[in-house]
Structures are given as C-alpha cells and as structure tokens.
Short mmCIF file of C-alpha atoms (C1' of nucleotides) in Angstrom, two decimals:
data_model
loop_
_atom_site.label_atom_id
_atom_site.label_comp_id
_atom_site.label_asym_id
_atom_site.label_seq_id
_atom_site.Cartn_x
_atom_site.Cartn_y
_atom_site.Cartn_z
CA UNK G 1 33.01 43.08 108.42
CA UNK G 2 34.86 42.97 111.67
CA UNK G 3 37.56 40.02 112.52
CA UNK G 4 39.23 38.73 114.98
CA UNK G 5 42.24 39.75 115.80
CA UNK G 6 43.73 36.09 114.61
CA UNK G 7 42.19 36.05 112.25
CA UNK G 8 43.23 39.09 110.52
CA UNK G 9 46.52 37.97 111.59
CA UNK G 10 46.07 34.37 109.72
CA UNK G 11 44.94 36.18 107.21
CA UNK G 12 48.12 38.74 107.07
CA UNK G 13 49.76 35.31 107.24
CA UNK G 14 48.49 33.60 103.93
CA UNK G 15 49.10 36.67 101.82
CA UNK G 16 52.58 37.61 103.36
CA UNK G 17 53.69 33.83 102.84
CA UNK G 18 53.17 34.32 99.35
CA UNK G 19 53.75 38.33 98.79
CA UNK G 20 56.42 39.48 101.21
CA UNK G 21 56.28 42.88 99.91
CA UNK G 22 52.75 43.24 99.99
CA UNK G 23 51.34 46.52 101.18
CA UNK G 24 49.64 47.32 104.19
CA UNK G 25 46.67 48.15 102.22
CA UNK G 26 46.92 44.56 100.08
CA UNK G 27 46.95 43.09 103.80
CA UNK G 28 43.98 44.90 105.24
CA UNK G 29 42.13 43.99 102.06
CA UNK G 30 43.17 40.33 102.25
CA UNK G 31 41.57 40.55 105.60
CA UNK G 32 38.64 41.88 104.99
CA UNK G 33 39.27 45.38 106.56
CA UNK G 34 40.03 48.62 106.36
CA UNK G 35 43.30 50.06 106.69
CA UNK G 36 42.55 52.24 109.20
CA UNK G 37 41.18 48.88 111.50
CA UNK G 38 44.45 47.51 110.60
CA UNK G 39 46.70 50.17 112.05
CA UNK G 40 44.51 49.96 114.99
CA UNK G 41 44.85 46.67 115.77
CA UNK G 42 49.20 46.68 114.99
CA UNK G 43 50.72 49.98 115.25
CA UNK G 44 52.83 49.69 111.94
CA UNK G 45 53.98 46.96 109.75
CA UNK G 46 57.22 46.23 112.15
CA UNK G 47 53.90 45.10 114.59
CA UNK G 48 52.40 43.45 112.78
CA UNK G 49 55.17 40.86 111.77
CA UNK G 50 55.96 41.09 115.23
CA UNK G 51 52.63 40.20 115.82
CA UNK G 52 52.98 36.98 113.17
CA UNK G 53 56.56 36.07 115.27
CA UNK G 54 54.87 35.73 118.33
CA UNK G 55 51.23 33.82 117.28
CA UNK G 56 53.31 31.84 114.96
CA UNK G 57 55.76 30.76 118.33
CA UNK G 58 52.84 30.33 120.27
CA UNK G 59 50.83 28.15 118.05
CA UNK G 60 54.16 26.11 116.84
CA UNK G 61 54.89 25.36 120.51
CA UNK G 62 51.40 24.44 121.87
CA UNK G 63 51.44 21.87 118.58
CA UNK G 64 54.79 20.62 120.44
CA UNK G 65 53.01 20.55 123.10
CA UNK G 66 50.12 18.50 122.04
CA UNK G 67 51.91 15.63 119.89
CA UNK G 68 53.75 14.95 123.44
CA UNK G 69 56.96 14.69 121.58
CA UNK G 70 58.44 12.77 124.80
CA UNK G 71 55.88 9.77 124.31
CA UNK G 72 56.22 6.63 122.26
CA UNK G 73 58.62 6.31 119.98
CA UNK G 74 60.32 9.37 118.27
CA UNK G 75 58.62 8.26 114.74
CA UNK G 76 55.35 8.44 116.14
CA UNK G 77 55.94 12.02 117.68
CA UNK G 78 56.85 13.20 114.24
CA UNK G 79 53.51 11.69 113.09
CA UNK G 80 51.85 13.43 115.55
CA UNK G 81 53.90 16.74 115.35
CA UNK G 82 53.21 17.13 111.64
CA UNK G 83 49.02 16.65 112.05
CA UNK G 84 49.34 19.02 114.77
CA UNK G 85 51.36 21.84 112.40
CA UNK G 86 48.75 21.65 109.35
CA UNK G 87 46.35 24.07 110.75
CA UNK G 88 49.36 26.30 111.09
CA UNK G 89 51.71 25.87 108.17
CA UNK G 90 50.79 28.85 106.30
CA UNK G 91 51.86 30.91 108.91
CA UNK G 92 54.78 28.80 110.11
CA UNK G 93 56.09 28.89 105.94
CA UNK G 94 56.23 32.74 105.99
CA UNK G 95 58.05 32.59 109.44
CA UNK G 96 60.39 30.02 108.09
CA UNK G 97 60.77 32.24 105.17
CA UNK G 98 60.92 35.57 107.02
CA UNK G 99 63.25 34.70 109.48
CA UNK G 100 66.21 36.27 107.69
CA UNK G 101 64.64 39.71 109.13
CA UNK G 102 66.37 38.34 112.95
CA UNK G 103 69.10 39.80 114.06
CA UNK G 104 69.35 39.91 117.88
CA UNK G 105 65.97 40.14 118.90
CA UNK G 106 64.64 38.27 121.25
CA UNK G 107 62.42 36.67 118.68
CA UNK G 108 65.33 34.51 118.36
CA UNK G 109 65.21 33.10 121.96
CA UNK G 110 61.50 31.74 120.94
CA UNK G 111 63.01 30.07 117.61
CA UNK G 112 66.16 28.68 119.73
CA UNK G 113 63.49 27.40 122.25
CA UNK G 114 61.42 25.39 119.92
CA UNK G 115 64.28 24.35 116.92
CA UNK G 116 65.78 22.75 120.79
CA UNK G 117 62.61 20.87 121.58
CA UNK G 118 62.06 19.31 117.97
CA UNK G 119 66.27 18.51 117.59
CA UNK G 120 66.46 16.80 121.17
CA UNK G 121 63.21 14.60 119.29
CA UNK G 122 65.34 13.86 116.48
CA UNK G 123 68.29 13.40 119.08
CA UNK G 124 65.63 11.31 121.03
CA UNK G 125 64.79 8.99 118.09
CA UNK G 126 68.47 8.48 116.96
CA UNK G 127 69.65 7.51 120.94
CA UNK G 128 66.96 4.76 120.51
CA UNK G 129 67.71 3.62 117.07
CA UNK G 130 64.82 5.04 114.96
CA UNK G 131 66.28 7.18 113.68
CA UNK G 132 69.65 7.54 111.04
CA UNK G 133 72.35 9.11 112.85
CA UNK G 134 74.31 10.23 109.61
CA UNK G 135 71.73 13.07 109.29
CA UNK G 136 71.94 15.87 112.09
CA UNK G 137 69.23 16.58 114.45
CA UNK G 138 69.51 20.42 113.42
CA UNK G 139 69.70 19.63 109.52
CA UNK G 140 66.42 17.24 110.54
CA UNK G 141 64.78 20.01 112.05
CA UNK G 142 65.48 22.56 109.08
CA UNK G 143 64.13 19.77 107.04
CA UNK G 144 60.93 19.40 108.56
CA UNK G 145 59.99 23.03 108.63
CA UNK G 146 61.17 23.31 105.07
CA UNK G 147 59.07 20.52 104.05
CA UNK G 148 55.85 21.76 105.63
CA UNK G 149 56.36 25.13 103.94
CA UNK G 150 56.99 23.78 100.58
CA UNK G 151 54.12 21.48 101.26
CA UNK G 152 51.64 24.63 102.55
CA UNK G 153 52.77 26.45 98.93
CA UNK G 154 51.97 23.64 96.86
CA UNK G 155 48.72 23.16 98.45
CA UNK G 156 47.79 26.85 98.32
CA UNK G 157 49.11 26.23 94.12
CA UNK G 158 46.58 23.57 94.13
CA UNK G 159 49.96 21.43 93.38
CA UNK G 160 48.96 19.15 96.71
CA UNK G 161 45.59 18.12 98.10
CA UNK G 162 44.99 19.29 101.14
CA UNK G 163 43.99 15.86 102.27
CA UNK G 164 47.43 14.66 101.43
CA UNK G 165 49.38 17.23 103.27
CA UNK G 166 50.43 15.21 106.74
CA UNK G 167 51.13 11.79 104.40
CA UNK G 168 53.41 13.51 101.52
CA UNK G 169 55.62 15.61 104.38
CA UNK G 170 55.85 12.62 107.07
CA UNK G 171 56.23 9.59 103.98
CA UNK G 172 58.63 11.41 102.55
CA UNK G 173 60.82 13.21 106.23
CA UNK G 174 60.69 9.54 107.32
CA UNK G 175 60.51 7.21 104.43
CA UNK G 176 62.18 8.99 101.41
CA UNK G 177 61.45 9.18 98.10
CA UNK G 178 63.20 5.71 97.27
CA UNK G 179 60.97 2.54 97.26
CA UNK G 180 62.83 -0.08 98.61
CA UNK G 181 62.92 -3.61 97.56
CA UNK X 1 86.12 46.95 91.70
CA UNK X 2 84.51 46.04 88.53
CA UNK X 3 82.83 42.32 88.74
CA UNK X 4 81.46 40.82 85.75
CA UNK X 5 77.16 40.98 85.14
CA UNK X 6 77.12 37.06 86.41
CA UNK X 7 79.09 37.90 89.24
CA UNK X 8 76.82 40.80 90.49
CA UNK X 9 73.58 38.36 90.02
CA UNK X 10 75.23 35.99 92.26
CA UNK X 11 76.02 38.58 95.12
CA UNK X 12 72.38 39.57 94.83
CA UNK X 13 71.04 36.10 94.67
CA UNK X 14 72.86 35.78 98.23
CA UNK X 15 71.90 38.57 99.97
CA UNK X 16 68.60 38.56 98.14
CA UNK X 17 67.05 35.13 99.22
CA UNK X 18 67.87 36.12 103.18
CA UNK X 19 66.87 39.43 102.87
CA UNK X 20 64.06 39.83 100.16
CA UNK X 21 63.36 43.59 100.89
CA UNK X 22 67.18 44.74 100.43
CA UNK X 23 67.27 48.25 99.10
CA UNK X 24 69.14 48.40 95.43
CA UNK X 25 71.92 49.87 98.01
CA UNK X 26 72.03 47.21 99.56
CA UNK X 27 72.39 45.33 96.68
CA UNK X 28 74.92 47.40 95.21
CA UNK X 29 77.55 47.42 97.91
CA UNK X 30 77.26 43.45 98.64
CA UNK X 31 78.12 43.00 94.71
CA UNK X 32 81.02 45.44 95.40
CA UNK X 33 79.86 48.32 93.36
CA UNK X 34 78.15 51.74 93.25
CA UNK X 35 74.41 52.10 93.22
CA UNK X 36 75.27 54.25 89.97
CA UNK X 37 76.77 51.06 88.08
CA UNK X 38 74.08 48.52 89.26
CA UNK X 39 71.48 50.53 87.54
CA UNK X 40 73.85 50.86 84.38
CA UNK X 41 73.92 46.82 84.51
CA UNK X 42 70.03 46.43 85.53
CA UNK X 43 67.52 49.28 84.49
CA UNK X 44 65.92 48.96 87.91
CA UNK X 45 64.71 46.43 90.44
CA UNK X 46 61.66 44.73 88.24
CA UNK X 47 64.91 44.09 85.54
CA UNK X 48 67.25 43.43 88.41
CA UNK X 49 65.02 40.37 89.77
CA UNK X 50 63.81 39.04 85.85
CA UNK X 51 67.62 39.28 85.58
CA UNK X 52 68.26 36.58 88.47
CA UNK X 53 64.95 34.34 86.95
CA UNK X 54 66.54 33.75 83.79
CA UNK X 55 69.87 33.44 85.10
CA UNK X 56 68.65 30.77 87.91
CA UNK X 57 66.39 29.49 84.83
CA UNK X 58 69.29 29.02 82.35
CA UNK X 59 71.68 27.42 85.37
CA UNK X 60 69.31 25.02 86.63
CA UNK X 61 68.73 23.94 83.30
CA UNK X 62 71.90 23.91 82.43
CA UNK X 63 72.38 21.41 85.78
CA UNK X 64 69.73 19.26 84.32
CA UNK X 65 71.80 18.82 81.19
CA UNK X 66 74.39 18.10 82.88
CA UNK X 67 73.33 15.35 85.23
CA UNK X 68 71.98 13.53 82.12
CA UNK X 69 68.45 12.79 83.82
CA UNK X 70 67.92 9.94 81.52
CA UNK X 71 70.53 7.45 82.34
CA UNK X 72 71.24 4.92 84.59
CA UNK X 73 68.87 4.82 87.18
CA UNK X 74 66.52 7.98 88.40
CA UNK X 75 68.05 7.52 91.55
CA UNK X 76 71.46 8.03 90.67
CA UNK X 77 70.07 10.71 87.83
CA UNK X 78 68.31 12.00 90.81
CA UNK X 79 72.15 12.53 92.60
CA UNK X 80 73.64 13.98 89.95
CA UNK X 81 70.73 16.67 89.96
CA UNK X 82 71.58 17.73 93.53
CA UNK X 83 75.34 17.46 93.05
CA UNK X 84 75.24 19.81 90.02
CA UNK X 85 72.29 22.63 91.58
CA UNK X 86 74.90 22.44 94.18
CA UNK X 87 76.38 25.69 92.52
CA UNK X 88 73.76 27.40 91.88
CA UNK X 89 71.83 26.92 95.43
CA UNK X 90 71.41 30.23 97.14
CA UNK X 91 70.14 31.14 93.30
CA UNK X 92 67.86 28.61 93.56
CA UNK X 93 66.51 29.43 97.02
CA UNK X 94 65.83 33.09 96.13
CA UNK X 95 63.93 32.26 93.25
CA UNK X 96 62.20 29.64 94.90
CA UNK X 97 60.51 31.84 97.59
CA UNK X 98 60.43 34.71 94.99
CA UNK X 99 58.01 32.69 92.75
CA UNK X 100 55.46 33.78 94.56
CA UNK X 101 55.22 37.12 92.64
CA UNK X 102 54.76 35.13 88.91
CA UNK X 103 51.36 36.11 87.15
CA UNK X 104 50.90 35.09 83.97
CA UNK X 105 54.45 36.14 82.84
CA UNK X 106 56.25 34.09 80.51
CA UNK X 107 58.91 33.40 83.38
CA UNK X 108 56.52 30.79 84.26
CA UNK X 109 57.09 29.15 81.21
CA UNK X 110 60.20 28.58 81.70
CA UNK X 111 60.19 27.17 85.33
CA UNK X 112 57.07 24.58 83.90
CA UNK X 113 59.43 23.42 81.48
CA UNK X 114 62.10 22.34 83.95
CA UNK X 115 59.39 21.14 86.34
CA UNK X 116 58.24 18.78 83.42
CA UNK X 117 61.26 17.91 83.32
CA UNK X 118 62.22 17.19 86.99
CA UNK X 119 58.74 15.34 87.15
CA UNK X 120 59.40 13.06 84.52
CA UNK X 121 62.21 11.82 86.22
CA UNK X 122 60.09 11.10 89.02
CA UNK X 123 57.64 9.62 87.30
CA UNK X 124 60.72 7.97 85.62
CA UNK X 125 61.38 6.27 88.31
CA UNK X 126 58.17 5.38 89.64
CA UNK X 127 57.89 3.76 86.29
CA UNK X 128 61.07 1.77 87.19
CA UNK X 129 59.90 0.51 90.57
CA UNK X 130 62.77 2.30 92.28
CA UNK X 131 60.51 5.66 93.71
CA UNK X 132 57.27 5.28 95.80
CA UNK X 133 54.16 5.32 93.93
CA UNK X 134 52.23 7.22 96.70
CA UNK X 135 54.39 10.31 96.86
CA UNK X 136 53.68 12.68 93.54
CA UNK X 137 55.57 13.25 91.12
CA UNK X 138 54.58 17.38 91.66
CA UNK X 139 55.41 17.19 95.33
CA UNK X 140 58.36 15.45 95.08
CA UNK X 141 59.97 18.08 92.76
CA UNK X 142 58.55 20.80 94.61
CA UNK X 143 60.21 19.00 97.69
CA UNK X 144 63.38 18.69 95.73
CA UNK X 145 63.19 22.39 95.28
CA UNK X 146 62.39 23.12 99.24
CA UNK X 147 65.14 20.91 100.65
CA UNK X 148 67.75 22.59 97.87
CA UNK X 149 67.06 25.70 99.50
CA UNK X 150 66.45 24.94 103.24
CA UNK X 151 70.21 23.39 103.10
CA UNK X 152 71.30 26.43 101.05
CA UNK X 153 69.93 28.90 103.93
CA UNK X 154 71.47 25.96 106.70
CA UNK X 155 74.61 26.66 105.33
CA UNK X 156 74.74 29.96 104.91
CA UNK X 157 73.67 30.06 108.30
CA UNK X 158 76.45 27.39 109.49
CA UNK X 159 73.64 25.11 111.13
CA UNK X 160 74.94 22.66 107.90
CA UNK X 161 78.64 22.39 106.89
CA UNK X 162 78.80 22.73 103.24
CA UNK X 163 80.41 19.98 102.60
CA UNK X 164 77.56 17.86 103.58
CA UNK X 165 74.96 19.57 100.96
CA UNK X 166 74.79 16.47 98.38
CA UNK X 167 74.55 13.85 101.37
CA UNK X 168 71.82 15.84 103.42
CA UNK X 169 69.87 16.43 100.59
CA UNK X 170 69.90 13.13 98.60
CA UNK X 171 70.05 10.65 101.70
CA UNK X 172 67.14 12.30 103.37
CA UNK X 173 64.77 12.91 99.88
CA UNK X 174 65.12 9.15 99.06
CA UNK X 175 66.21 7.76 101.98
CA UNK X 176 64.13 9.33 104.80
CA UNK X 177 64.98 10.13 108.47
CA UNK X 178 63.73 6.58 109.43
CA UNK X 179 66.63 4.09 109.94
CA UNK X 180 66.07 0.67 108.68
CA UNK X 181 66.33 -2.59 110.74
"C1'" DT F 1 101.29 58.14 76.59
"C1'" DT F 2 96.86 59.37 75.40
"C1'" DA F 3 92.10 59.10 74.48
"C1'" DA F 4 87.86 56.70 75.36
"C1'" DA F 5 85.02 54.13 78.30
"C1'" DA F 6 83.56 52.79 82.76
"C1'" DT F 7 83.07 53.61 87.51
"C1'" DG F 8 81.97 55.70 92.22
"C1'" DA F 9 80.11 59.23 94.81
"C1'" DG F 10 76.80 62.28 95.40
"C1'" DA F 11 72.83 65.63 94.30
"C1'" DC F 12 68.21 65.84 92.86
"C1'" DA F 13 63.25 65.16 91.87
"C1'" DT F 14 59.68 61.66 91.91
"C1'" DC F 15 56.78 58.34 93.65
"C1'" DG F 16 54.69 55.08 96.57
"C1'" DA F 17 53.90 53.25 101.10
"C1'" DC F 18 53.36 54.49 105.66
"C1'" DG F 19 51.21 56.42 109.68
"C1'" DT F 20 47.86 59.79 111.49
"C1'" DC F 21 43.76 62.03 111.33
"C1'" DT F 22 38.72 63.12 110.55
"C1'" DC F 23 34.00 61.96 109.85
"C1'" DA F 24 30.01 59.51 108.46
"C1'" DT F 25 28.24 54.95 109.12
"C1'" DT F 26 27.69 50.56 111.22
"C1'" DT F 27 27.81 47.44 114.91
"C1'" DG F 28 26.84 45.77 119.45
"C1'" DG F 29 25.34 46.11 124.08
"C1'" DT F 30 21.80 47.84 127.35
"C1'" DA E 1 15.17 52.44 120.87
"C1'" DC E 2 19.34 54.48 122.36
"C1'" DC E 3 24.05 55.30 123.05
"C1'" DA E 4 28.81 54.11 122.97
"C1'" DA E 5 32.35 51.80 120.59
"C1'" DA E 6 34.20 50.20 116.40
"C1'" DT E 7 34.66 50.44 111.57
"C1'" DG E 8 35.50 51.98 106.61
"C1'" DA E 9 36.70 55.36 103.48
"C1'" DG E 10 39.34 58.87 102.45
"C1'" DA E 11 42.45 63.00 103.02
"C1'" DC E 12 46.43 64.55 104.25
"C1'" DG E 13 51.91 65.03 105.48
"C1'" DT E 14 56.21 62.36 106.00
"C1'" DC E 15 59.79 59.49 104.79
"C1'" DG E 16 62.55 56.36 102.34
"C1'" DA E 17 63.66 54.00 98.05
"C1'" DT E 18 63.99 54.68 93.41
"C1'" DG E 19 65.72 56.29 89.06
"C1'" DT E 20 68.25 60.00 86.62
"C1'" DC E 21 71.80 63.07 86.33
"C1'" DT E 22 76.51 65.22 86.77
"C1'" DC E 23 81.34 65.17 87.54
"C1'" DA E 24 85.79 63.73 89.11
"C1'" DT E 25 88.45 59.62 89.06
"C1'" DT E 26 89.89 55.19 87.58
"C1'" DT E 27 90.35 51.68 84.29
"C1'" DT E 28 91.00 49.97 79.71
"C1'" DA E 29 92.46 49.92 75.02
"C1'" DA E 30 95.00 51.80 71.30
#
DNA sequence: TTAAAATGAGACATCGACGTCTCATTTGGT
DNA sequence: ACCAAATGAGACGTCGATGTCTCATTTTAA
C-alpha cells in the first residue's frame, strides 16, 4: 500500500498527537507501511518530527494566509482562521503539545513568525474595539491553539462531533461559556 | 537533599508535562535526588507516572471539594474551581496530555468521576440560565481542562505572568475574547 | 555518642527501539 | 510483456534507558 509522503506524515501526526512515545514501528503501521518505507522516506525519528515541524508551519501559515486575517473585522478573521485550521488540528495539537522539544532551533523562528501574525490579529481587533483588552494578545493566541487541540482530542474521543468543531472553539474563544442576559 | 514523596511528584509533574520523554535521570536530578532513591520511592517509570495520576486525581478532587461546586451560582462555583486547580496546574497539564496512554485501566475511572462531576456543574448552570445551551457540557470541561494547562505551560514559559492565571482563565472561558458594546 | 536507616554515586546486565541491510515481491511506467 | 523502481518483511548490530546491585557517606533516631 504505498502513501504519500503527507500522508504518512498526517498519519504519523494522528497517532503521535495521542502516543508521543509511540514507536517507529507503531508509526509505520499507523500509516499503512513498512518500517523500512518509513526510514526511507525520514532518515530517523529526529526527521521525522522535523518533518511534522515544518508541514505543520507550512499548513498553519497558508491557513493564515487564506482567512486574510487583515480583512474585515478581527472577529470575522478568527471565524475564518479557525475553519481554515480544522483540516489541520490534529497535527497542529501534537505540535502545540510537542513544542517543549525546542530549544534554539530554528524551528522556533517559524513558531515566532506565525504566534506574531495571529497576536498582531488579536492586537488588531483590540485597537478597533472588538476585542477585550484585559486579555493579552499572546495569552489569546495560546488560547486559541490550546482550544483547537483540546477540541481535535475530544473529537478523535468521540467527546465532540466533528460537525461542531469550528462552532464549540470560536463560540466559546469569542463568546465564553457565560450566557448573558 | 531528601524531599518528601509529594514533593518529588511535583518536580516530575513539572519537568514531565514539557518534556514527556525525560529519562528517570532526568527526573531524578530535577526532584533533587539520586536515580538510586527515585526508584526506592517509585518501582519504575509505569509506577512513577500511575504515581502522578492518582496524585493529580486525588488533588483535583480535592479542589473540587473545596470550591463547593454546588453553591451559589455555577459561575462563581465555576471560579472557585480555577482558583483552587491553581496549585495543582502543571499536575494537571501533564496528566492532561498524558491521558492519551489510558486503556481500559481503572485510572479512567477515576478521571470519569471528576468529569461527571465538572459536567454537572455545567449542565448546572445551563439548567440555571447562566451558561450557553449550545456549548456542551463535555466540551466545556474538556475546555476547562485545555485552558488550565495552556496557561500552566504560558507561565512556565513567562508568555503569562502568574499572577494573572485565575483572570485569564475564568474571564476568557465565560467571558470570551469578544468585548461587549 | 552510637546504631540504624536512608541516600548518592556508580557498576552492571538486560531489554527494547533504532537504524541499516538484504532479498523476495509488488508496483508502475514504457 | 518487460524492466526498473519501490515496497514489505525480516535479520541483524548498536545504543541508550532501565532496573538491580553494592558500598561509602550522610542523616536520623535512640
């Protein structure tokens, strides 16, 4: 059964966001290949999370790039941010998780890059009043990916729908919990 | 240096939820011990780990108790939660991400029963007209649980000053980002 | 002060995951 | 149909973490 590469590495992802420990062999399994093809395609497991950095980086900043964070208002960029994560936020929950492992890399200029885009959105939304300026942009921003990898977990738990994933993380990031009255 | 059984827990709890792969090394010398003692304390890594579940078990329970969940209003119940896990955070964010490994072990029982429990006040509260009927009661405690330890890791990382745990968490889980007009 | 218990440091064997390799088989292009 | 490339399964050796052990030293209690 041969894979894409991205795939085996959303694959890696899915398994590794719930397992960190899992074994090279759980991986290729997971997969749908051989260990062999795995080592093939990443040189070692340091390559392969590597490999996960960078796609996840890539894939989180053409999202940014898609929900045109600079357009309308900054609520409606979240909106549009969020939808544009799901297909990711798997992979973007074991980064979140993972990325303890940093120290020094340059890995860490890709995070800086993007956690900058999303706070200068929250910065964006507070400058215009949409936002509440007694929570920090960077606090905002460790929210929101906290909130889509809790959400990713529950769904994979069966916890969530699926269907409900962009409503439950952008009702409750924006709205909160309280019903008001 | 002798530390006390709870004391070692915590030091692992720390270093444990950044960096889930630590070697029992690793773990040792954070706690302030030899490798020698922390296998006199823990009989090896699978005890080590069930070690930290009950503790983080019996603590957040212990918070739950403690912030009275069934007075005044779930809101303010819902406060008292966060200002009493407050302690036990970095705990609570290692076992959070750690769940992951649970299969059928009894552990699990133990983390339903204080789900049920957060849920409930939820669902409290739903009941009460003072949280949002469209947000679950399941997602909102597993969101409870995700924000808890995204601010635990923002601290420890000093993108959140630790005196602003309560007032991150709370304000943004019922409140929301959105500012009112 | 003295004896018992606990600790830290290190040596040691064991075990599992890793990474490399080979080879038969399958896949895909021509 | 044919050939080249890719794959899966498995067999190794290597390496690091683990868990056990000993022994000198420190701590604690009597």
């Amino acid at each position: 059964m041969a894979m894409d590469r991205d795939q085996v590495l959303r694959a890696a992802a899915a398994l590794l966001s719930r397992k960190s420990t899992a074994t090279m062999d759980e991986v290729a399994r997971a997969a749908g290949i051989g260990r062999a093809t795995l080592h093939r395609h990443f040189a070692g497991r340091d390559a392969l999370v590597r490999a996960l950095e960078d796609l996840g980086i890539r894939e989180f900043e053409q999202a940014l790039d898609r929900a045109r964070l600079g357009e309308d208002t900054a609520v409606q960029a979240l909106r549009r941010l969020v939808a544009e994560s799901e297909a990711n936020a798997q992979l973007l929950a074991f980064l979140v998780t993972e990325n303890q492992l940093f120290e020094g890399d340059q890995v860490n200029e890709g995070w800086a890059r993007l956690d900058a885009r999303v706070s200068a959105l929250f910065r964006r939304g507070q400058a215009e009043g949409d936002i509440r300026i007694d929570l920090s942009p960077a606090w905002l921003t460790e929210a929101l990916y906290g909130l889509i990898g809790t959400c990713a977990w529950a769904v994979m738990d069966g916890r969530v729908a699926a269907k409900d994933f962009h409503h439950m993380i952008t009702e409750l990031l924006l709205g909160g919990a309280q019903r008001k009255r």
